[in-house]
Short mmCIF file of C-alpha atoms and ligand atoms in Angstrom, two decimals:
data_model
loop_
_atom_site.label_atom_id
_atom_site.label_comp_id
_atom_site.label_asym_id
_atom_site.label_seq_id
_atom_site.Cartn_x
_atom_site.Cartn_y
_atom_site.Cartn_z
CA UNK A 1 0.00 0.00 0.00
CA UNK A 2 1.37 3.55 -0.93
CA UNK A 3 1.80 6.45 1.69
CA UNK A 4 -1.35 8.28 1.55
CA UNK A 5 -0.48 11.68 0.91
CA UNK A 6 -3.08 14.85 0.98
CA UNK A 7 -3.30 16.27 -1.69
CA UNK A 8 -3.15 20.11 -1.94
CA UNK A 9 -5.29 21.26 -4.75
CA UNK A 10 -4.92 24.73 -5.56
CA UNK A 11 -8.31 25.99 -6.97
CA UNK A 12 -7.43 26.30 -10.60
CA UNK A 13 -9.43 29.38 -11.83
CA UNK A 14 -9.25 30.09 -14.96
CA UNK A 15 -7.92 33.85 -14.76
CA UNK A 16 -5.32 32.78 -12.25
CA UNK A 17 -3.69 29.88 -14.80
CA UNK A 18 -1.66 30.74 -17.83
CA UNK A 19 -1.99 27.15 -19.69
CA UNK A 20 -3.75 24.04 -18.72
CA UNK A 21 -1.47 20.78 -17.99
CA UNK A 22 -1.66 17.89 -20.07
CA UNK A 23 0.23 14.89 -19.21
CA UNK A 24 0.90 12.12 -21.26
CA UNK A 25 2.29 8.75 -19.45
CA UNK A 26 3.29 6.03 -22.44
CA UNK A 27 5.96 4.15 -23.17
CA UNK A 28 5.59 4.81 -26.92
CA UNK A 29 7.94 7.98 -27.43
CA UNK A 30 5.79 8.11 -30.99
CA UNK A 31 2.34 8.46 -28.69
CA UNK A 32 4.10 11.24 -27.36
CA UNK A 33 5.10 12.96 -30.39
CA UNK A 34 1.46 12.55 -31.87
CA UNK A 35 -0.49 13.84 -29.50
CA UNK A 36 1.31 17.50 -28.75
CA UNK A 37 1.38 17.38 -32.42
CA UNK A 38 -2.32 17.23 -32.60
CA UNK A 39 -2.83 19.27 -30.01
CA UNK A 40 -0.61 21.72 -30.67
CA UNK A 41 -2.97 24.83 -31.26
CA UNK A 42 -5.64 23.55 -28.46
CA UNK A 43 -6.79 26.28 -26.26
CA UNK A 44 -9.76 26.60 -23.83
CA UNK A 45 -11.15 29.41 -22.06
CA UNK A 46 -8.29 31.08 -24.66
CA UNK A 47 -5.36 29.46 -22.19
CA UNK A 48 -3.36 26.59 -24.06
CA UNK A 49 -1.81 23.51 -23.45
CA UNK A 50 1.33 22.43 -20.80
CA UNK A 51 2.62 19.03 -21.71
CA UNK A 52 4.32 17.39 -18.81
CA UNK A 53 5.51 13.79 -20.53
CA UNK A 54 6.31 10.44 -18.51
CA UNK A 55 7.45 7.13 -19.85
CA UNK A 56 6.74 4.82 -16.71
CA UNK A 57 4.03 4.73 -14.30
CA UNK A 58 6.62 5.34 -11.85
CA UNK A 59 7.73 8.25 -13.43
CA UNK A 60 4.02 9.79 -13.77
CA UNK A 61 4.04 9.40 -9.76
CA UNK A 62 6.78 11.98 -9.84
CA UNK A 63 5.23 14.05 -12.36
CA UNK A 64 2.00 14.31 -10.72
CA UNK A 65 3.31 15.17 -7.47
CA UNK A 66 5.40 17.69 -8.61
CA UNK A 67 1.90 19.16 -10.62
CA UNK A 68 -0.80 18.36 -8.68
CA UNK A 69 -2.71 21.00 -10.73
CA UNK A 70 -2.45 18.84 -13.84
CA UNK A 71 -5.85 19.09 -15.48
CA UNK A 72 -5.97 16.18 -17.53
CA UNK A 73 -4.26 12.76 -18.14
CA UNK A 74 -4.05 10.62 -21.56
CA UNK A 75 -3.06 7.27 -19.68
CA UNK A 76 -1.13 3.74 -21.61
CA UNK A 77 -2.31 0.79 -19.43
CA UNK A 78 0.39 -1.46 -20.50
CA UNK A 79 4.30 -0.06 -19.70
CA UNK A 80 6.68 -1.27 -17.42
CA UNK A 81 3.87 -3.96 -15.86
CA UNK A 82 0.83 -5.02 -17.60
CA UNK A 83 -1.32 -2.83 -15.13
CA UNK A 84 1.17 0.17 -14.40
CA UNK A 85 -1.43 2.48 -15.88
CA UNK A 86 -4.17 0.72 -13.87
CA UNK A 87 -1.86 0.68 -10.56
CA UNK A 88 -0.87 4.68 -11.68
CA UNK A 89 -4.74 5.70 -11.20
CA UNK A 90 -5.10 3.80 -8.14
CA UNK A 91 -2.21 6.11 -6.53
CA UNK A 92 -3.55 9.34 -7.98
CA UNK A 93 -7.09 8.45 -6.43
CA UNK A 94 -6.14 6.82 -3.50
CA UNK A 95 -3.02 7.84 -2.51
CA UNK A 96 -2.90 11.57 -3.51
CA UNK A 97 -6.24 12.04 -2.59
CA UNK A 98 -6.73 13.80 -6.64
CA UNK A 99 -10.38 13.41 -7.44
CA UNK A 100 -10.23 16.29 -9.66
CA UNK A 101 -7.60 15.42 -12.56
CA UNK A 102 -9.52 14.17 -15.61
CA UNK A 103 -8.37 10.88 -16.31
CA UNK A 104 -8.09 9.40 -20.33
CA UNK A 105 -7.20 5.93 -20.65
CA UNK A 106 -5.45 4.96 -23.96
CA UNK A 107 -5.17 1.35 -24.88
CA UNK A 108 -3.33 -0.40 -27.56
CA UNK A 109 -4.50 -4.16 -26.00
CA UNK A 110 -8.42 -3.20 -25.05
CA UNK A 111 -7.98 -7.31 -24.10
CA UNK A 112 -6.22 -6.55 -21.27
CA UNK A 113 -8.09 -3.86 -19.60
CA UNK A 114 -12.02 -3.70 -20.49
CA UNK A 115 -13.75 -0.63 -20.63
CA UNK A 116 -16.95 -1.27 -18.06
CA UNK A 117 -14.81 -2.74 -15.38
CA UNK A 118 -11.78 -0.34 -15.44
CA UNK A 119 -14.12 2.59 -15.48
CA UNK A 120 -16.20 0.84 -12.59
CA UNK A 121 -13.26 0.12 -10.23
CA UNK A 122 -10.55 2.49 -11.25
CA UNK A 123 -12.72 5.93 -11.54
CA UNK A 124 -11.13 6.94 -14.81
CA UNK A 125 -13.11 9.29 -16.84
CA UNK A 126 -12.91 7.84 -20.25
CA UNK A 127 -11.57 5.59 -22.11
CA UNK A 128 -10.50 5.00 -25.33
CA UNK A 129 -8.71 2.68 -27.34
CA UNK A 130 -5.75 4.07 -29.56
CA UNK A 131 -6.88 2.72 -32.43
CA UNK A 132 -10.48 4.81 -32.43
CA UNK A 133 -8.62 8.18 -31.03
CA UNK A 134 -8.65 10.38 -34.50
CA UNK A 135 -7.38 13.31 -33.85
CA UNK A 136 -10.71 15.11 -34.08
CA UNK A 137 -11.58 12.65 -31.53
CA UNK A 138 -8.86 13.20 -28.98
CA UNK A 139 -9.13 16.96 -29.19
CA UNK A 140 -13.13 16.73 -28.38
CA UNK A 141 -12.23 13.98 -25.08
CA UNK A 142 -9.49 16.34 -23.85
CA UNK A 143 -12.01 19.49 -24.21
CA UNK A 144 -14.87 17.46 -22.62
CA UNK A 145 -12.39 16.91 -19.71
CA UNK A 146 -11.18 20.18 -19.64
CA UNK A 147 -14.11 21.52 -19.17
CA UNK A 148 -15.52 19.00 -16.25
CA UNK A 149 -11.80 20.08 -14.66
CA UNK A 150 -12.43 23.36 -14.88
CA UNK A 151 -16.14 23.23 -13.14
CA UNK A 152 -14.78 20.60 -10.72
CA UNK A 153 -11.98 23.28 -9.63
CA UNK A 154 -14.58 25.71 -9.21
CA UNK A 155 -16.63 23.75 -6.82
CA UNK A 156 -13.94 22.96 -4.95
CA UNK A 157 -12.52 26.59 -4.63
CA UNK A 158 -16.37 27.55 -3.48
CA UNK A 159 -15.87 24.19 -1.14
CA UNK A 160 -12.86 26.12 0.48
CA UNK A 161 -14.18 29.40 0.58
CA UNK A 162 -17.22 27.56 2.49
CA UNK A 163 -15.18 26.26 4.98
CA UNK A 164 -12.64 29.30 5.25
CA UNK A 165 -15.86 31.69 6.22
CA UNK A 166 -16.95 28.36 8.24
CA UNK A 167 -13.98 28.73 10.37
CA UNK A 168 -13.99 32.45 10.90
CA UNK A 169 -17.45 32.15 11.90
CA UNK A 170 -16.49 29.36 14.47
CA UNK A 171 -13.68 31.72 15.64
CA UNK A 172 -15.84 34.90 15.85
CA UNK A 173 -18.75 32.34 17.89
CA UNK A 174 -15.78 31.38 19.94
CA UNK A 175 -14.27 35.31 20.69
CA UNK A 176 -18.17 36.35 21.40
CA UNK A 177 -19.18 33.44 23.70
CA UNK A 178 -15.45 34.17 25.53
CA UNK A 179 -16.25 38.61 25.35
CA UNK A 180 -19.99 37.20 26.84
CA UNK A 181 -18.73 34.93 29.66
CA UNK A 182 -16.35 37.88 30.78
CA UNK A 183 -18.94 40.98 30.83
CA UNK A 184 -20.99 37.95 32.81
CA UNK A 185 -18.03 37.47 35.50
CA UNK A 186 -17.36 41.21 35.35
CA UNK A 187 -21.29 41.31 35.90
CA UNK A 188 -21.14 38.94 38.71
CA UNK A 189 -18.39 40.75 40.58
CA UNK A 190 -20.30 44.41 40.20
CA UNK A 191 -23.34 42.76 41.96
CA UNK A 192 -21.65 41.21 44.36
CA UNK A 193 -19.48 44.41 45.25
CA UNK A 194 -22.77 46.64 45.12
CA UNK A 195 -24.66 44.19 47.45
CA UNK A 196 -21.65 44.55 49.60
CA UNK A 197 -21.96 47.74 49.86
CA UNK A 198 -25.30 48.06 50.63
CA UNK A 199 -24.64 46.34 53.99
CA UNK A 200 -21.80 49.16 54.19
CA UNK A 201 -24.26 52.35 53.71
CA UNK A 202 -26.66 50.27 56.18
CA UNK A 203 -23.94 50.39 58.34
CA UNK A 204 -22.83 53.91 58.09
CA UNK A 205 -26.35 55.15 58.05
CA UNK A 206 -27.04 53.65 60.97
CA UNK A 207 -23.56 55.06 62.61
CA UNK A 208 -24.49 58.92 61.09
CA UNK A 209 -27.87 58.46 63.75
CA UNK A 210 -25.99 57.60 66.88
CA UNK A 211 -23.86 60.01 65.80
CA UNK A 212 -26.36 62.83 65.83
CA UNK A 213 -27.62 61.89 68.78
CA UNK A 214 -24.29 61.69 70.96
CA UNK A 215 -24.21 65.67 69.03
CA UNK A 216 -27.17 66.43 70.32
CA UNK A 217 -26.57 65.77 74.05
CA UNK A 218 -23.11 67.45 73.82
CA UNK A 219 -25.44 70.62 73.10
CA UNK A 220 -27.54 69.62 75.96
CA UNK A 221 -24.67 69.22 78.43
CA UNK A 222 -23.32 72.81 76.81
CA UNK A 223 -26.31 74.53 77.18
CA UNK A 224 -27.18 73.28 80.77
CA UNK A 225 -23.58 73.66 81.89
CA UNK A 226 -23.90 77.57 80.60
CA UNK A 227 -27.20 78.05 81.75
CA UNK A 228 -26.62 77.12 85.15
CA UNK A 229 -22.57 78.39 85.52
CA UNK A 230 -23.43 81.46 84.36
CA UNK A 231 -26.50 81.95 86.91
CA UNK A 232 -24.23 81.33 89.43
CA UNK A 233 -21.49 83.94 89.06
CA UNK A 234 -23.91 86.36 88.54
CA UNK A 235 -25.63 85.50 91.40
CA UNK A 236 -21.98 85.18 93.66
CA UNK A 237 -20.60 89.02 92.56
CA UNK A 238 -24.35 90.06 94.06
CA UNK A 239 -23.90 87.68 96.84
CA UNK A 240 -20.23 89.60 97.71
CA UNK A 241 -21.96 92.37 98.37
CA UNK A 242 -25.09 91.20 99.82
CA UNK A 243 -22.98 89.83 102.46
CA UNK A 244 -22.34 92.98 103.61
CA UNK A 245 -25.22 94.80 103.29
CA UNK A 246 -27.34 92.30 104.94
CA UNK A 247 -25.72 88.74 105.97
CA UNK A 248 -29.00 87.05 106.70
CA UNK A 249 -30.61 87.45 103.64
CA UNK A 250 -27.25 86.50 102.31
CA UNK A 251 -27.67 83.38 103.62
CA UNK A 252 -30.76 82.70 102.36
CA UNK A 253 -29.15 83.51 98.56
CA UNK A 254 -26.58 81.63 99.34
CA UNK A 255 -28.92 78.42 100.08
CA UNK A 256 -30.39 78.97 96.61
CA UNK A 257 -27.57 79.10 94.68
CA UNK A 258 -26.52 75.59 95.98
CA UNK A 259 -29.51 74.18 95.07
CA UNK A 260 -29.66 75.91 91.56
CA UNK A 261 -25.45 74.48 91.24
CA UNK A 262 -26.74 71.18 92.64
CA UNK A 263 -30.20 70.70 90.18
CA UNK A 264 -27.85 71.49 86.95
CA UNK A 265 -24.88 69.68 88.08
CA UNK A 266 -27.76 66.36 88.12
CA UNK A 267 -29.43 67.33 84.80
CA UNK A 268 -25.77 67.13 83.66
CA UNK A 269 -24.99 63.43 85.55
CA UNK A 270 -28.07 62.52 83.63
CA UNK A 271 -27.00 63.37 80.38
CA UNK A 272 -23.72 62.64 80.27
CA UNK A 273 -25.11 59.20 81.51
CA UNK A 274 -27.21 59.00 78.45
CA UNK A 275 -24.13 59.34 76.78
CA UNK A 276 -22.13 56.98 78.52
CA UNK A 277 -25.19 54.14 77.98
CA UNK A 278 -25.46 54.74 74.57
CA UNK A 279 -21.89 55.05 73.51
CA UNK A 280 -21.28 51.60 75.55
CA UNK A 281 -24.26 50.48 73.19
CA UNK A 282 -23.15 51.88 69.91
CA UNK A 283 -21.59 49.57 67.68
CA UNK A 284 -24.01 49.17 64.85
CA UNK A 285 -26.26 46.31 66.29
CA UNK A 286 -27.35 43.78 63.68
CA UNK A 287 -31.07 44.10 64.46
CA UNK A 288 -30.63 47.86 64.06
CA UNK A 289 -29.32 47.22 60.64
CA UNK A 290 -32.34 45.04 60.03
CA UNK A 291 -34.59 47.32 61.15
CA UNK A 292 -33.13 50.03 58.54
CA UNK A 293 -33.22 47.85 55.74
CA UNK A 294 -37.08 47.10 56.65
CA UNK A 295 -38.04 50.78 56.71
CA UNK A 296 -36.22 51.88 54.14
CA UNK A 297 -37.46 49.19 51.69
CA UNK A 298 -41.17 50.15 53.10
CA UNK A 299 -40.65 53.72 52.65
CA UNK A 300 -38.80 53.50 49.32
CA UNK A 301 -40.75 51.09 47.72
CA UNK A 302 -44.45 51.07 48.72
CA UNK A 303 -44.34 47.86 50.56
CA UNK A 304 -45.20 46.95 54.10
CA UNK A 305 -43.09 44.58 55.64
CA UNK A 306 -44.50 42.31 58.81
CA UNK A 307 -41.76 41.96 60.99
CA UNK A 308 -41.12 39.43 64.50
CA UNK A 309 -37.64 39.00 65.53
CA UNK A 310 -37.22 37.58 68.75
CA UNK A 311 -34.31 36.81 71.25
CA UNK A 312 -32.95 39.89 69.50
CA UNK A 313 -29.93 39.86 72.36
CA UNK A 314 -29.14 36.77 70.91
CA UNK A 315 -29.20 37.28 67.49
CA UNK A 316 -26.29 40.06 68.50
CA UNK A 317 -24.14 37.37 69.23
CA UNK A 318 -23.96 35.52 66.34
CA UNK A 319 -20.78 36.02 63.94
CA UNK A 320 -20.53 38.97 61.46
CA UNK A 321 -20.10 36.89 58.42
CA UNK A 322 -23.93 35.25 59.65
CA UNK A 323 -25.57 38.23 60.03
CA UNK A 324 -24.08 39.17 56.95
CA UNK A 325 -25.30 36.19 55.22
CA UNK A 326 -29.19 36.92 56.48
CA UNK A 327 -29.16 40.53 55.97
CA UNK A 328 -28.35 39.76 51.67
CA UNK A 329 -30.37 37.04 52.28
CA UNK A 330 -33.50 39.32 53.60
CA UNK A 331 -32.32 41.82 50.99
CA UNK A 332 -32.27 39.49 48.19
CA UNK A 333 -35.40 38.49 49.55
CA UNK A 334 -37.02 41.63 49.18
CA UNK A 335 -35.72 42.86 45.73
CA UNK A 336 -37.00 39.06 44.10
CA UNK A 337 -40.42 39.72 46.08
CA UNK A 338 -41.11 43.27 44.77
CA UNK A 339 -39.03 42.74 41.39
CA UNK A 340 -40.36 39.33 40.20
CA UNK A 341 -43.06 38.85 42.09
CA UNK A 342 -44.61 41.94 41.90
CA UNK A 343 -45.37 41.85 45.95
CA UNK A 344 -46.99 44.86 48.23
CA UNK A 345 -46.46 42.80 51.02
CA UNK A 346 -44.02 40.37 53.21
CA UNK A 347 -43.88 38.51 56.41
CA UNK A 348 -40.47 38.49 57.92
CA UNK A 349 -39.08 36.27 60.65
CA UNK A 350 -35.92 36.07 61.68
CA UNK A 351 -35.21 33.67 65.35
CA UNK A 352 -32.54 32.32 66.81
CA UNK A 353 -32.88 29.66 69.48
CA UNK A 354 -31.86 26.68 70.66
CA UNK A 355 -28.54 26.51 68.26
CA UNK A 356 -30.92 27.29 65.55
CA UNK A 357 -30.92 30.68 63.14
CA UNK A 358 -34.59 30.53 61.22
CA UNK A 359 -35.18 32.88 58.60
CA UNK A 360 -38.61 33.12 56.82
CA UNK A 361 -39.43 35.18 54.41
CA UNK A 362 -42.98 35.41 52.61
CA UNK A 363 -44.78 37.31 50.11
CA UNK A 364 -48.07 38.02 48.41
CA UNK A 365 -46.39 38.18 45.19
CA UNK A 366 -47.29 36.21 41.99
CA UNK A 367 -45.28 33.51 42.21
CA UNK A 368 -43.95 30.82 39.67
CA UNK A 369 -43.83 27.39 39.57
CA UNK A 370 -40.92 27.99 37.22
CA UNK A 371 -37.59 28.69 38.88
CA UNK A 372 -34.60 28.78 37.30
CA UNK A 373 -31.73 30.19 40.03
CA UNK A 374 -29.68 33.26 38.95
CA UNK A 375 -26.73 34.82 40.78
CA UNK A 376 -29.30 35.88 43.99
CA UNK A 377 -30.17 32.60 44.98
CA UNK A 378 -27.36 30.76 43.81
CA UNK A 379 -25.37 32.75 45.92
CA UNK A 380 -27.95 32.39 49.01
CA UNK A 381 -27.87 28.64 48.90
CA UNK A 382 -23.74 28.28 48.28
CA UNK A 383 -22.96 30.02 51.37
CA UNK A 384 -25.85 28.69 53.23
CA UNK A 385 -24.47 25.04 52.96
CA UNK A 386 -21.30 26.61 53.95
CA UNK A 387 -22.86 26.77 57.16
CA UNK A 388 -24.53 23.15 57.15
CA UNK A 389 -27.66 24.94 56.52
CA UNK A 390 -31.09 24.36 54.80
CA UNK A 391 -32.02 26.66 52.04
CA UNK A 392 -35.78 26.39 50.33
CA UNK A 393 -37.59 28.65 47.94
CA UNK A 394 -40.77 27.78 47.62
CA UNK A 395 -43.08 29.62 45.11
CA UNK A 396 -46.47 28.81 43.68
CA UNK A 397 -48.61 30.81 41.14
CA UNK A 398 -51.19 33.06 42.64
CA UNK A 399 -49.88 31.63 46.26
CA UNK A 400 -46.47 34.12 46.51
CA UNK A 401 -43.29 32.66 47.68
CA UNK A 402 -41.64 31.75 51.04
CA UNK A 403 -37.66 31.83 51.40
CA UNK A 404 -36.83 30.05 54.03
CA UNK A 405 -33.17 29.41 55.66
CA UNK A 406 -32.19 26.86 58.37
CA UNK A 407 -28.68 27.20 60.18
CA UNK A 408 -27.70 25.46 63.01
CA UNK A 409 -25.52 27.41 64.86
CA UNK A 410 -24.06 26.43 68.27
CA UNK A 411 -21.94 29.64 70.15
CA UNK A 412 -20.24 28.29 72.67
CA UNK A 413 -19.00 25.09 70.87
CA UNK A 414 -16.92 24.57 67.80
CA UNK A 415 -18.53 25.99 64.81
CA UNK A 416 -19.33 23.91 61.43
CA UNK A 417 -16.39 26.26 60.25
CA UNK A 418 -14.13 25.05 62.81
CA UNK A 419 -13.95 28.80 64.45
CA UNK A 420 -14.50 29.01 67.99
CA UNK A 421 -18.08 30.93 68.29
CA UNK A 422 -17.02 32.87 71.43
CA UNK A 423 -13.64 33.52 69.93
CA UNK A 424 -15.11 35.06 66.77
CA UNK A 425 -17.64 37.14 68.68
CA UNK A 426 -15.48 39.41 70.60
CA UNK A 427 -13.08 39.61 67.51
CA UNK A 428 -16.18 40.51 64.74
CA UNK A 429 -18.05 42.70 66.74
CA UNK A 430 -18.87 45.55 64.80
CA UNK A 431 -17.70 48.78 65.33
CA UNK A 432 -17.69 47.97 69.19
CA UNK A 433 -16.77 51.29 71.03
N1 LIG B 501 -40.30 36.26 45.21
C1 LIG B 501 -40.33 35.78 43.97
N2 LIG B 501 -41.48 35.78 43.25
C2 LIG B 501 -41.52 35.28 42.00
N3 LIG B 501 -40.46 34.76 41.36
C3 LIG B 501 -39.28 34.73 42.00
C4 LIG B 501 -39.16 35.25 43.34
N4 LIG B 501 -37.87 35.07 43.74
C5 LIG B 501 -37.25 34.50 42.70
N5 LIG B 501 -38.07 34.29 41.65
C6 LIG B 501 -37.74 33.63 40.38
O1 LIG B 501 -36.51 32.96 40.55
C7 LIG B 501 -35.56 33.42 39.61
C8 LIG B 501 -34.17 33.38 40.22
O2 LIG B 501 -33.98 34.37 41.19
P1 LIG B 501 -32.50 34.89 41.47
O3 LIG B 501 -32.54 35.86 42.56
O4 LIG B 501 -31.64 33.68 41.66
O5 LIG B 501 -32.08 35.56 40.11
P2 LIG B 501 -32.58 36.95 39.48
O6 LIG B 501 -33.28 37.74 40.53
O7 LIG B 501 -33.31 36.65 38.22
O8 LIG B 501 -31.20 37.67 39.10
P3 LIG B 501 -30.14 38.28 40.14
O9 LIG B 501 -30.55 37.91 41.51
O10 LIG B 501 -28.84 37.66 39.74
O11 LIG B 501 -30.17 39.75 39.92
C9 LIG B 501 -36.05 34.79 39.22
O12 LIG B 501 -35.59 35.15 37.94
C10 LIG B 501 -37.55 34.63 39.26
O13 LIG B 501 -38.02 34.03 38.09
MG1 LIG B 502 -32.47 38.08 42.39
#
């Protein structure tokens, strides 16, 4: 068996060629002289003849690898072997890979090759034996195969152009799928980042109001310290001289400005221990946070928002990267309620008790029994199992939807995370003063 070999056919269009190739394989140097003699002033598609020549099969192997755009082939069965020509074809089919080259067969011993079954198993293109081939006969085979060449070429160029635009359209899928899954992660990351910093403005917002209010009873203390100080010295430079004048009713003044020093310097305990209580209390509390995101969401978007939280002192306790988790949660919650399901109202319950965080959240939206999870809840449900936990969406058409989340969570023990509950407490306490 011969090497198989691709074989490169360049698209022979008829503008780009300047003659088409001929080759004649025979032994018979006289065949040879014969046919370029009849062929001589051939053209087609005004472009003439090459001849390439070869006296052995073995040399037409050569000669048709070095011209693989040879258009047409007058082939001798009978050379070297009895079936070189026959063996010759088989290589320039098989082999090579050459369906296009228009092959002739030429026999002097039609005995030893008949037509039907050469033409059957060899795919040759005609055949004709020498004796019949008059010259008006050889030029009208080699124009007839020409001309199949030429329209075989053509089809094979458009073949290639097919694939080439194939393959650029395969790349430019590829680049736009690629472009699409980055803007997606880029996406991701944005929402992610923004949700984050919603729990950031919570926070902040919720440090701006304990902030205002710790201004407000420095103006207190201010006003009742001047108020009261400035009474008094007043009242002494009158007192200097009342002494004097008239020492018992001095004494009586003198009574009355220690009780007016005494009531201010209480008013003053009592604010500056207003102060002290709520600056001991003013990290940003999680249920404070809560609370904001309720009222703003109510206020903001026309909802109301049911709300029981209980063992709130306890819910203080739990880890910030928890109370992270249910605050998106409860704000993921919320957006999906009023944004898909169209909901004006919510029941929201949020417990923790006996090692166990329950979140619930439910609206009167109008629900789907068609879910397919996008970043929100795919998100909610990863980093609840990261806990252990139990996620559920529930949603039914005309019936709203319930999120609910189950995390066991113990504080004093060894946490599902392997951190030390107690140990990440005092460290994640927010903002603690
Ligand atoms: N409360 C709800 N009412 C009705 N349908 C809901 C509700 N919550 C979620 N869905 C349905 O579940 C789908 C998935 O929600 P999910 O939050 O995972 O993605 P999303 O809201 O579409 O997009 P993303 O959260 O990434 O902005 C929604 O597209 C919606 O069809
Ligand atoms: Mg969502």
């Amino acid at each position: 068996m011969e090497p198989r070999m691709e074989h490169n056919l360049t698209p022979s269009n008829t503008q780009q060629i300047e003659a088409w190739k001929l080759m004649i394989v025979d032994d018979e140097e006289e065949v040879h002289q014969v046919t370029k003699l009849v062929l001589n002033q051939f053209a087609y598609e005004g472009k003439p003849l090459q001849f390439i020549s070869a006296y052995t099969a073995q040399e037409a192997q050569e000669m048709i690898k070095a011209h693989p755009d040879t258009a047409v082939i007058l082939l001798d069965v009978v050379m070297e072997k009895d079936d070189a020509g026959l063996r010759f074809v088989h290589y320039v089919r098989d082999a090579m890979l050459n369906k296009n080259v228009r092959i002739i067969l030429r026999t002097g011993q039609p005995g030893q090759a008949p037509e039907k079954r050469v033409i059957q198993d060899y795919d040759i293109n005609d055949y004709k034996e020498k004796t019949e081939l008059t010259a008006q006969k050889l030029y009208s085979s080699v124009y007839t195969s020409l001309k199949t060449y030429n329209m075989m070429s053509e089809i094979e160029a458009s073949k290639m152009q097919l694939q080439q635009y194939a393959h650029a359209l395969t790349y430019v899928n590829e680049s736009l799928e690629q472009k699409v899954k980055i803007k997606t992660q880029h996406l991701e990351e944005k929402n992610r980042a923004l949700r984050e910093s919603i729990w950031g403005t919570m926070t902040a917002m919720v440090e701006v109001s304990v902030l205002e209010e710790r201004t407000k009873m420095a103006k207190e203390i201010h006003d009742i310290a001047g108020h009261t100080f400035t009474g008094t010295i007043v009242q002494c430079e009158w007192l200097k001289h009342l002494i004097q004048e008239e020492p018992e009713q001095a004494l009586l003044k003198a009574d009355q400005l220690q009780n007016h020093l005494r009531q201010g310097l209480e008013k003053i305990r009592a604010t500056v221990k207003t102060v002290y209580t709520n600056a001991r209390d003013s990290h940003v509390e999680f249920h404070r946070l809560v609370r904001h995101l309720l009222e703003e969401t109510e206020r903001h978007m026309h909802v109301t928002i049911g709300y029981k939280q209980k063992n709130q002192d306890e819910l203080e306790q739990l880890p910030t990267d928890l109370q992270k988790l249910l605050f998106h949660a409860l704000q993921e919650g919320l957006t999906n309620g009023i944004r898909h399901g169209k909901s004006t109202e919510f029941q929201f319950k949020l417990i923790y008790k006996n090692g166990l965080i329950d979140f619930q959240l439910q609206d009167n939206g109008i629900g789907t029994d068609h879910v397919t999870y996008g970043f929100g809840l795919t998100m909610m449900q990863e980093q609840v199992e990261a806990w252990n936990g139990e996620f559920f969406f529930q949603s039914k058409p005309g019936k709203g939807s319930t999120l609910s989340i189950v995390i066991p969570y113990e504080r004093s023990a060894t946490n599902t995370r392997g951190e030390t509950a107690t140990g990440e407490l005092n460290i994640s306490r927010m903002n603690s003063s």
